[in-house]
CSV table of C-alpha atoms in Angstrom, one decimal:
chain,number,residue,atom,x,y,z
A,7,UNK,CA,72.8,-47.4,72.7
A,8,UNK,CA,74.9,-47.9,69.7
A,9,UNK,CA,73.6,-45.9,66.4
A,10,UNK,CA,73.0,-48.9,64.3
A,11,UNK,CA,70.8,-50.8,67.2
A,12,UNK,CA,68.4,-47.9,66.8
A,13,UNK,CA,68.5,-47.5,62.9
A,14,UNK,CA,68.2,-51.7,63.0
A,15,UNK,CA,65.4,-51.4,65.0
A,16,UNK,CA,64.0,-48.3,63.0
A,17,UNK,CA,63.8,-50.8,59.5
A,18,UNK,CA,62.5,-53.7,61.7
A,19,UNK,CA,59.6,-51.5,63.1
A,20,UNK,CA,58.9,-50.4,59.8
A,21,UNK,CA,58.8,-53.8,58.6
A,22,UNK,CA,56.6,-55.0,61.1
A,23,UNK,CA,54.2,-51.7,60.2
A,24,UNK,CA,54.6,-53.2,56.1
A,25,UNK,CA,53.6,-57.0,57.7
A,26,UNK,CA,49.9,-55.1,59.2
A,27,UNK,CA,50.7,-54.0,62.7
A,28,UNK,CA,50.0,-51.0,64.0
A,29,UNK,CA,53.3,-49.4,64.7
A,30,UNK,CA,54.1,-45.8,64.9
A,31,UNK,CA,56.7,-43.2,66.1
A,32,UNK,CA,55.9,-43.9,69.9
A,33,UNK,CA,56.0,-47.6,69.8
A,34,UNK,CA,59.5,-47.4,68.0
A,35,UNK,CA,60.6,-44.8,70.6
A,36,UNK,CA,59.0,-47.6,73.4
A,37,UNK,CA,61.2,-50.4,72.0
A,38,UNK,CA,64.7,-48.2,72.0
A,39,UNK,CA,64.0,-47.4,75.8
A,40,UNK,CA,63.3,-50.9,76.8
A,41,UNK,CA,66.2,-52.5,74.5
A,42,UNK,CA,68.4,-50.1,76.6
A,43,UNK,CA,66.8,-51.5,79.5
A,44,UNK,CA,67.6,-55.0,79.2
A,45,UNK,CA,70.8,-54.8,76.6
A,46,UNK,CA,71.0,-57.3,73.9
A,47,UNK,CA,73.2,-60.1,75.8
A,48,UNK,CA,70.6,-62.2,75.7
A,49,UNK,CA,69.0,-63.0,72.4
A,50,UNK,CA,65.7,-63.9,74.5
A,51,UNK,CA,65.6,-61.4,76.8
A,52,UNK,CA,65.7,-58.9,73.4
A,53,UNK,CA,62.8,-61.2,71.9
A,54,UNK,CA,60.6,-60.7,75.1
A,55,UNK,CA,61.6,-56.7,75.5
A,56,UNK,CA,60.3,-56.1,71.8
A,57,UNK,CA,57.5,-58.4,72.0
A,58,UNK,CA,56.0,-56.8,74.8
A,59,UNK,CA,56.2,-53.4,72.8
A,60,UNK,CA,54.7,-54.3,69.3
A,61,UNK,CA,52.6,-57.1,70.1
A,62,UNK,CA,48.6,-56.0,71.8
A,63,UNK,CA,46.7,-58.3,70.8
A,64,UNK,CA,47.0,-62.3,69.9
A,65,UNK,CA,46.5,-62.2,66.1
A,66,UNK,CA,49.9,-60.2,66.1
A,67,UNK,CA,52.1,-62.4,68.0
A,68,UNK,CA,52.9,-65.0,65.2
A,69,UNK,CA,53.7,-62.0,62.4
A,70,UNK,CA,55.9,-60.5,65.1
A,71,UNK,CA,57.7,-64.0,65.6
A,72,UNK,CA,58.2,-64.7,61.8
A,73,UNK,CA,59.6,-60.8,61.5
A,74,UNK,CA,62.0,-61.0,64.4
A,75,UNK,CA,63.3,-64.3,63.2
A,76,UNK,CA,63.8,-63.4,59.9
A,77,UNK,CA,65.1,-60.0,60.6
A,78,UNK,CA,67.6,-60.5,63.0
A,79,UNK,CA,68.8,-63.8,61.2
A,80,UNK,CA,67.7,-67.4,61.9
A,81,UNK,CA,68.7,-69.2,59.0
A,82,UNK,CA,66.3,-72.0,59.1
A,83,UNK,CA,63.3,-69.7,59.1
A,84,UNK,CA,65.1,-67.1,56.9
A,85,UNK,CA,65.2,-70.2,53.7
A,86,UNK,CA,61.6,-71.3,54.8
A,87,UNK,CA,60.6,-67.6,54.1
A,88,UNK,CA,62.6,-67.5,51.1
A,89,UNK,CA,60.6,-70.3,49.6
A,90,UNK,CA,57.4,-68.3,49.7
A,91,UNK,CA,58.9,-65.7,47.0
A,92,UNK,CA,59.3,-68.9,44.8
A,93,UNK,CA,56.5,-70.0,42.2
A,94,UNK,CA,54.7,-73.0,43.5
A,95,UNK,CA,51.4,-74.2,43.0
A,96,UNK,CA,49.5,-74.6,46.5
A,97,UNK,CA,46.0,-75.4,47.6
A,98,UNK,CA,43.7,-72.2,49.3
A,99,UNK,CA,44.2,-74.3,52.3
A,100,UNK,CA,48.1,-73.6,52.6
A,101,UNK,CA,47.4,-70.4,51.3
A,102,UNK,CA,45.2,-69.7,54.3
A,103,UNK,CA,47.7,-71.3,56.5
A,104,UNK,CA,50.4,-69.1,54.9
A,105,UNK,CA,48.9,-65.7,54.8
A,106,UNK,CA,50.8,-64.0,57.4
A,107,UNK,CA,53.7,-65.8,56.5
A,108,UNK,CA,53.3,-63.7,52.7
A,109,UNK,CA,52.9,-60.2,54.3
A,110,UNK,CA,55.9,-60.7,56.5
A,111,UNK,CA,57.9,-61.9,53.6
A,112,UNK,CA,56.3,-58.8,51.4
A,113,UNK,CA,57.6,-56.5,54.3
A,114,UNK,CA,60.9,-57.5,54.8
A,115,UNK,CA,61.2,-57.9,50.8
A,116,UNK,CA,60.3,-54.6,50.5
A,117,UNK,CA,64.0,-53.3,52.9
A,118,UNK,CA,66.2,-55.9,51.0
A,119,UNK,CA,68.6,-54.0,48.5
A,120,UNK,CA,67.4,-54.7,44.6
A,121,UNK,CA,70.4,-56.9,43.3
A,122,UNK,CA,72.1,-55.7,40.2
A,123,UNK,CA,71.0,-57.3,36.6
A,124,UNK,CA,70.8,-56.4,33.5
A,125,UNK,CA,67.9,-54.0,32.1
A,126,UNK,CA,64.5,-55.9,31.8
A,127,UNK,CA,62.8,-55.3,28.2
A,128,UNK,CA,59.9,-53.2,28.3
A,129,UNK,CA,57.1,-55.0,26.8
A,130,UNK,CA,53.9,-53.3,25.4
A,131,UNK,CA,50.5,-54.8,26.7
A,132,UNK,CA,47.4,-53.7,25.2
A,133,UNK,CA,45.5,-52.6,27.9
A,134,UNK,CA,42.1,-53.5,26.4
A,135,UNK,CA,42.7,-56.9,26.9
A,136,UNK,CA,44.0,-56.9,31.0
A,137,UNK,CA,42.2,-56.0,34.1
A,138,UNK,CA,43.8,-53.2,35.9
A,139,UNK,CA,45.3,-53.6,39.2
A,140,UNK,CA,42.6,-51.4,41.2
A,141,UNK,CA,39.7,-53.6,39.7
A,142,UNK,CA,41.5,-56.4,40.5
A,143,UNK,CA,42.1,-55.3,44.0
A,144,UNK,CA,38.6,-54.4,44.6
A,145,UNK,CA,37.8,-58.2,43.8
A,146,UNK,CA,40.6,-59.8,46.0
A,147,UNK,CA,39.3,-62.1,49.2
A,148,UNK,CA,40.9,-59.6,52.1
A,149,UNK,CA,42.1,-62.7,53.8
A,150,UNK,CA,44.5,-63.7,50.4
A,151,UNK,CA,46.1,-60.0,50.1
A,152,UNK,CA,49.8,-59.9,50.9
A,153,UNK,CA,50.9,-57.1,52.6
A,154,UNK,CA,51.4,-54.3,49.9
A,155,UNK,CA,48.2,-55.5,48.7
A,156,UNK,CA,46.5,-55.0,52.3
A,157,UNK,CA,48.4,-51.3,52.3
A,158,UNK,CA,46.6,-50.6,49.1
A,159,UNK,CA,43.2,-51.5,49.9
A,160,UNK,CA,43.7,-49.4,53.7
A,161,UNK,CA,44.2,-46.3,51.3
A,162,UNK,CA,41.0,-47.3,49.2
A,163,UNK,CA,38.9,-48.0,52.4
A,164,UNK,CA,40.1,-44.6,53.8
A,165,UNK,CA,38.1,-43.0,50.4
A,166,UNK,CA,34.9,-44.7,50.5
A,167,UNK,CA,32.0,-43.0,51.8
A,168,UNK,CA,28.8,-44.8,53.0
A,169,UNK,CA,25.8,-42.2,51.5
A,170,UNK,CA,22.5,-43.2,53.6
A,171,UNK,CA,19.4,-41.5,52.4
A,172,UNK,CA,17.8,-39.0,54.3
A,173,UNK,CA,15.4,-39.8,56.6
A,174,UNK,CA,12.7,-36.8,57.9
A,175,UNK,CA,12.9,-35.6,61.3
A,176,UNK,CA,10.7,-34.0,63.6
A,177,UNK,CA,11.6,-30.6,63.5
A,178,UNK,CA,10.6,-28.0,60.6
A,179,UNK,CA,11.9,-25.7,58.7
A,180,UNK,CA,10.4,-22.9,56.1
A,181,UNK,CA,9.4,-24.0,53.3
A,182,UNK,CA,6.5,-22.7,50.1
A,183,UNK,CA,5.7,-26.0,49.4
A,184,UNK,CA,5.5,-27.3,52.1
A,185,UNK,CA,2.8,-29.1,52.9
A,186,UNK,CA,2.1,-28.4,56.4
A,187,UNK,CA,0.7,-24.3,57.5
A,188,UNK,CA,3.2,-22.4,59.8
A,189,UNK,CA,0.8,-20.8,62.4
A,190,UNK,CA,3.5,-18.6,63.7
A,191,UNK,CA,5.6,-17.4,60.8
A,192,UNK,CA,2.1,-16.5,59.6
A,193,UNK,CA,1.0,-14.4,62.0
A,194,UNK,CA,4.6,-12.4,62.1
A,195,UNK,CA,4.0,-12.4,58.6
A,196,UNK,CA,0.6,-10.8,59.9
A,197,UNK,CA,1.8,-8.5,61.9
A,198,UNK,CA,4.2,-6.9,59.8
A,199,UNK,CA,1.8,-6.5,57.1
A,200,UNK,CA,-0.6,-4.7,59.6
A,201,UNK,CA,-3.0,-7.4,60.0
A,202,UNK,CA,-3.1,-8.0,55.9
A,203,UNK,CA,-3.2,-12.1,55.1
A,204,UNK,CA,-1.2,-11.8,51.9
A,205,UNK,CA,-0.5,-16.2,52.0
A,206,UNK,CA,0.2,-18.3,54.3
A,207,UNK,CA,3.6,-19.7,55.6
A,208,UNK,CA,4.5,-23.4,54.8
A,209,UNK,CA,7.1,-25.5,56.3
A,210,UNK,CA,8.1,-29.3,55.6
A,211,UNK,CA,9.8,-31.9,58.1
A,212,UNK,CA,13.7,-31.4,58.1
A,213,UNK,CA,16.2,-34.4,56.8
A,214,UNK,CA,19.1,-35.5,57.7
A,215,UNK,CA,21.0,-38.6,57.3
A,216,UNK,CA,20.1,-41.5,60.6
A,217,UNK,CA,22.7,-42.3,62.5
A,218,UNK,CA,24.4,-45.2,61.7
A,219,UNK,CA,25.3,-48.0,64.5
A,220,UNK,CA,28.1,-50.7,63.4
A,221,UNK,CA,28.4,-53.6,65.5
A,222,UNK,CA,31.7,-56.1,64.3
A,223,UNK,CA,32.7,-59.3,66.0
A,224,UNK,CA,36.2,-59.8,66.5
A,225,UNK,CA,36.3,-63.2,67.1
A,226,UNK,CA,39.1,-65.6,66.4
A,227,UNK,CA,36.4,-66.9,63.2
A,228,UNK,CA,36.6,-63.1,61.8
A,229,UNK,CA,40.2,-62.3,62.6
A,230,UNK,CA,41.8,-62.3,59.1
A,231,UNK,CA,38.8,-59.4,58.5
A,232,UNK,CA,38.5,-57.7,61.8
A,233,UNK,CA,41.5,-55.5,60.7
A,234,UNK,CA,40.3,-54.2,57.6
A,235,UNK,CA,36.9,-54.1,58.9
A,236,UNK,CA,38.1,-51.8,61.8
A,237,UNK,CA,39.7,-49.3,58.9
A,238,UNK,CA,36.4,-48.9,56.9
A,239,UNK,CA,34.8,-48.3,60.4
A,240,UNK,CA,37.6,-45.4,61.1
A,241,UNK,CA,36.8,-44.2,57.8
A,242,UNK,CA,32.6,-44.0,58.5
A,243,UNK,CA,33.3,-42.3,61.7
A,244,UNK,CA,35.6,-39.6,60.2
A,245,UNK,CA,33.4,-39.0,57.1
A,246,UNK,CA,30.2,-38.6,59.1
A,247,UNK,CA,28.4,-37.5,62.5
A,248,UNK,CA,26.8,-40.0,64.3
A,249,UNK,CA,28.1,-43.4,63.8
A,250,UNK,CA,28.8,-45.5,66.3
A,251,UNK,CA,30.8,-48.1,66.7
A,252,UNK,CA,30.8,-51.4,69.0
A,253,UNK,CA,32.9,-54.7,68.9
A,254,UNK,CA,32.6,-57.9,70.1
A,255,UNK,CA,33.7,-61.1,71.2
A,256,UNK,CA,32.5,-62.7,74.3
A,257,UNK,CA,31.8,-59.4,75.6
A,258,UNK,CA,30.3,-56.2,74.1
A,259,UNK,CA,33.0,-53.1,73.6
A,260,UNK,CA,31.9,-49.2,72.7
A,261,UNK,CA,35.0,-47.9,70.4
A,262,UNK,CA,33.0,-45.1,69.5
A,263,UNK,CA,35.5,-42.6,71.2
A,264,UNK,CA,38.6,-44.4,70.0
A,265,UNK,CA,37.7,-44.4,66.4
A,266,UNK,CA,37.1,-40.4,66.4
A,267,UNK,CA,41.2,-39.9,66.4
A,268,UNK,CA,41.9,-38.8,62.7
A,269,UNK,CA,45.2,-41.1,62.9
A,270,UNK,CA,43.9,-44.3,61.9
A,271,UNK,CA,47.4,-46.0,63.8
A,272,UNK,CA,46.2,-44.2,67.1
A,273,UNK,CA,43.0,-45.1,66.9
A,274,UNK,CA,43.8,-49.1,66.3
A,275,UNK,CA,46.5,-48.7,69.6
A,276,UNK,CA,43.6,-47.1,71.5
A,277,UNK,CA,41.0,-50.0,70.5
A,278,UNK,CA,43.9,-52.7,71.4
A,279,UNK,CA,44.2,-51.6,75.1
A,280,UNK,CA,40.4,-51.1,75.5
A,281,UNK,CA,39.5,-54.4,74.1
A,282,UNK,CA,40.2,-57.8,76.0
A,283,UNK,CA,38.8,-60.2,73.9
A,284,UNK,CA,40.2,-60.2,70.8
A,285,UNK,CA,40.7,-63.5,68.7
A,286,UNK,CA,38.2,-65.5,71.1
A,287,UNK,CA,34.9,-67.2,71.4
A,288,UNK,CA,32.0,-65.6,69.8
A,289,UNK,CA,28.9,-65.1,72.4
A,290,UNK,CA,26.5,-63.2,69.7
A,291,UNK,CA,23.6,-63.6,72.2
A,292,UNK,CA,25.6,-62.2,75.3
A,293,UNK,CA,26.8,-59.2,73.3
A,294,UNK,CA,23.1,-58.5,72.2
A,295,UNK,CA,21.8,-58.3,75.2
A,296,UNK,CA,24.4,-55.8,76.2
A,297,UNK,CA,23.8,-53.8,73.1
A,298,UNK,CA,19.8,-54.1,74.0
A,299,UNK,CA,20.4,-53.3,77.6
A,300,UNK,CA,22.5,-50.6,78.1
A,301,UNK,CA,23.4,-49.1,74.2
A,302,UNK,CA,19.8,-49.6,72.1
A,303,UNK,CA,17.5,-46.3,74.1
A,304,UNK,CA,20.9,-44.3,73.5
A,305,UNK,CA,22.3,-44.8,69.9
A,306,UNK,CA,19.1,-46.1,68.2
A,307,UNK,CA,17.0,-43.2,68.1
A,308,UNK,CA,15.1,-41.1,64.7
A,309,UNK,CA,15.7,-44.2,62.9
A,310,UNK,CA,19.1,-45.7,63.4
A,311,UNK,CA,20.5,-47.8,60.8
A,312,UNK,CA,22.1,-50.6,61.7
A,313,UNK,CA,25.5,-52.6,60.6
A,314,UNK,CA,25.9,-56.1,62.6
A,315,UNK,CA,29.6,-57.9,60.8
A,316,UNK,CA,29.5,-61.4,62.1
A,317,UNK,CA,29.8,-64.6,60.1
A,318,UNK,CA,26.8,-66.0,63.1
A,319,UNK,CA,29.3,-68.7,64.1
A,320,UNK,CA,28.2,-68.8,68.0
A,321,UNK,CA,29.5,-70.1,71.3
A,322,UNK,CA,26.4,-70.7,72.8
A,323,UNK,CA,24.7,-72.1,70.0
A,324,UNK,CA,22.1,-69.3,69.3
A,325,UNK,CA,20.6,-69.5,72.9
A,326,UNK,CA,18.8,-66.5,73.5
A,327,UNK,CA,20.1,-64.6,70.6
A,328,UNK,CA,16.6,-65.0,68.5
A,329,UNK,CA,15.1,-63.0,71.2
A,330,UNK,CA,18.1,-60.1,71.5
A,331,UNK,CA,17.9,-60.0,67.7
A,332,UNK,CA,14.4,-59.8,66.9
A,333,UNK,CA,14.1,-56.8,69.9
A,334,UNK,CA,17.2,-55.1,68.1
A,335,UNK,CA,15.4,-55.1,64.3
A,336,UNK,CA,12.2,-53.1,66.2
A,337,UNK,CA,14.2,-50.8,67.5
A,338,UNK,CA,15.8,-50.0,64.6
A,339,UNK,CA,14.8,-48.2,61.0
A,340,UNK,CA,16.9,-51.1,59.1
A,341,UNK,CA,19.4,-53.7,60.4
A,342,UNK,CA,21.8,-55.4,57.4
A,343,UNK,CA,23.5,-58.0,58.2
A,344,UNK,CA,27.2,-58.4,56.6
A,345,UNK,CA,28.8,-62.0,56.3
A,346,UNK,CA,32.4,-62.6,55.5
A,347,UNK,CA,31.1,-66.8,54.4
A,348,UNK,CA,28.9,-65.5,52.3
A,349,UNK,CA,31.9,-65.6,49.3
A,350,UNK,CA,31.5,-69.1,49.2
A,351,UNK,CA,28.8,-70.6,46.6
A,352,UNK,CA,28.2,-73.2,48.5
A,353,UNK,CA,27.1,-71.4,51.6
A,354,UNK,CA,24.1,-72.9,53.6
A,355,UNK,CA,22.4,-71.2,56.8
A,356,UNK,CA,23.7,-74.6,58.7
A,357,UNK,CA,24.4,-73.3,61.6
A,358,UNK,CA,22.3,-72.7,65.0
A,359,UNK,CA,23.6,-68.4,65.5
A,360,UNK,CA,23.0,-67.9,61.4
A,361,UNK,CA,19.2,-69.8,61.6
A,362,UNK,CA,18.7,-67.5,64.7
A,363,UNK,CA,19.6,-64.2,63.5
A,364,UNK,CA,18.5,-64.4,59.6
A,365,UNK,CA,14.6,-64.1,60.6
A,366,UNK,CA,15.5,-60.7,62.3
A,367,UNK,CA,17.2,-59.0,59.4
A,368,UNK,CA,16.4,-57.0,56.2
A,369,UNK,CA,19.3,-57.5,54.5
A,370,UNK,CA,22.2,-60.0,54.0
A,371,UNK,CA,25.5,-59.4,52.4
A,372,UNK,CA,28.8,-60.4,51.8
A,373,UNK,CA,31.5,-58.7,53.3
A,374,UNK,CA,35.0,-59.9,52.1
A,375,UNK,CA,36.4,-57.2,49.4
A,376,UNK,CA,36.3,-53.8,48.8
A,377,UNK,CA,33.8,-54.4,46.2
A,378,UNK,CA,31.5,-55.9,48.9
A,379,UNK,CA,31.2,-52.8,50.9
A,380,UNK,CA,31.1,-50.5,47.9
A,381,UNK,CA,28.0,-52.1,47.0
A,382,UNK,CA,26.6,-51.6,50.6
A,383,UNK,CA,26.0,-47.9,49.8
A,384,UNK,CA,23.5,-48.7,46.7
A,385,UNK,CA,21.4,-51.3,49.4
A,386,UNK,CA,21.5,-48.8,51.6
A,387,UNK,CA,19.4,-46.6,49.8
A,388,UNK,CA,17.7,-49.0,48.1
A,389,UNK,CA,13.9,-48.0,48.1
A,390,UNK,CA,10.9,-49.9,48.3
A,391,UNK,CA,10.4,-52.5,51.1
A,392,UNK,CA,12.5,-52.8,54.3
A,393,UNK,CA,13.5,-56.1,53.8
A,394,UNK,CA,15.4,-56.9,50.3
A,395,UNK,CA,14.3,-59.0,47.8
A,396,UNK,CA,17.2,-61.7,47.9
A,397,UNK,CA,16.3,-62.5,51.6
A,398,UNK,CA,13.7,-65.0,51.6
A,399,UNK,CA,16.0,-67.6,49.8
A,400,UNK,CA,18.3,-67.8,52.6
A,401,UNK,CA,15.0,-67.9,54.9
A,402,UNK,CA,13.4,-70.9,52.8
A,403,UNK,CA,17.0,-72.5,53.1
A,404,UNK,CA,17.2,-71.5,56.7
A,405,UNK,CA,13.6,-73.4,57.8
């Protein structure tokens, strides 16, 4: 293959890695053995050969379009890209509509060479006055960042640790104030002693943080924060023992395994050729029952806490899911429920899924910044009653 095929299709990998996929060393070494497969004599032939190398999943297949047509130059699409970098104002409805259409023009901004001006003016801000670019990062809507935005927030998600109070176990250890007498270290206590009671031996219940069970829906309703959800679930499973992780969609998926890979790129390329069902329907009930079934006597034991992400937007219209629900909050020590629509104000427990599973909950959260699940640590270990405080106006809304 000629050298500057391979360093072409180095940039465009790495522009495609910028626009949010998960692109590595291997899949770039894939696409050089299967463009010298099928040669570049046919422009579709090319298309087909690299899509079937970058793209897993059916989220990716419209970045990958935009960044193939814009990298290897269709004009028509180039200029309509070229438009986004110009200031215009737009509704959030085209700005949903453009998201991906941003972070692939953020990528392949970021491999264009800087033209030549002249030197800008440094200007002298008092910083008093601004908000600083982390703080206002931590606010943004994950489904508005642009790509460089999206790689900044990865990197803060990869820091943020989930502290989940202790919770006491059934085993003891030694302990003088304990509150509980240890028959047997007091009798070897005893014994060395030559039969002389000196005190007695105490112990206390051990602690140790509950395992922590996550349980995210990757429907085509939570796609735009499915992929940033899936990083702060890599980050829980590398930061802590005994998290477990489970997707769904119309079916019920165990990552747990795939998530354990330090390389967070690795890990996502593992979770795409496991999972079958990304982007879909949403069958909350269905995957529920699973969990229940064949997961809960397994992963939910000395007190589980657990994470269910779903916006409650159902397929089947909440059939059977009150059920599946309320047997998942007994089996549990806590179950939180996080809910990307939850950034609206004007959010109302309309639908069937949300009045089914709100009743079966002790907490219910937004979960659409980086702010949003920093402040899922402080409910976490929120004491007092097991159910939170804010609750019961979403039930009284919900009846």
């Amino acid at each position: 293959m000629d050298g500057s095929i391979a360093i072409n299709l180095m940039h465009f990998a790495r522009a495609l890695r910028t626009a949010g996929l998960p692109v590595g060393p291997g899949k770039l070494l894939q696409a050089v053995e299967a463009v010298e497969a099928v040669g570049i004599a046919s422009r579709a032939d090319f298309y087909w050969a690299l899509h079937a190398v970058f793209v897993n999943r059916r989220d990716q297949r419209e970045v990958f379009d935009q960044a193939f047509h814009v990298f290897w130059r269709n004009p028509d699409i180039l200029k309509r890209m070229m438009g986004l970098m110009l200031p215009t104002v737009r509704t959030e409805a085209q700005e949903d509509r453009n998201a991906m259409s941003r972070r692939v023009a953020d990528a392949l901004r970021g491999t264009a060479p800087e033209a030549e001006g002249p030197e800008k003016t440094e200007i002298e801000v008092d910083a008093a006055f601004t908000v600083s670019a982390q703080e206002r990062l931590q606010e943004k809507d994950f489904e508005k960042m642009s790509a460089a935005e999206m790689a900044d927030a990865k990197h803060m998600l990869a820091r943020i640790a989930l502290p989940v109070a202790e919770a006491a176990t059934r085993r003891y250890r030694t302990d003088p104030r304990g509150e509980r007498v240890d028959p047997r270290a007091t009798l070897r206590r005893m014994l060395r002693s030559g039969g002389d009671l000196a005190d007695l031996a105490r112990r206390k219940r051990r602690t140790r943080p509950p395992p922590l069970v996550v349980l995210c829906d990757i429907s085509g309703s939570m796609t735009r924060y499915s992929r940033m959800l899936l990083h702060f679930m890599h980050a829980l499973s590398n930061d802590r023992d005994r998290v477990h992780s489970f997707v769904f969609g119309t079916r019920l998926t165990n990552i747990t395994r795939h998530l354990r890979h330090k390389d967070v790129d690795v890990a996502l390329d593992a979770i795409s050729a496991a999972v079958e069902d990304w982007s879909g329907g949403t069958r909350i009930g269905t995957a529920l029952h699973a969990f229940n079934r064949t997961w809960a006597r397994r992963v939910l034991g000395q007190g589980a806490v657990v994470l269910l992400i779903t916006d409650g937007l159902d397929r089947d219209a909440g059939e059977g899911l009150a059920a599946e629900a309320e047997r998942l909050h007994k089996s549990c020590r806590r179950l939180v429920w996080l809910n990307p629509l939850l950034r609206w104000e004007g959010f109302a427990p309309r639908s069937s899924g949300i009045r089914a599973l709100l009743p079966h909950v002790d907490d219910f959260r937004p979960v659409h910044n980086l702010n949003s699940l920093a402040g899922l640590a402080d409910a976490l270990n929120r004491e007092g009653p097991r159910r939170a405080h804010g609750l019961r106006k979403w039930l009284d809304q919900a009846k």
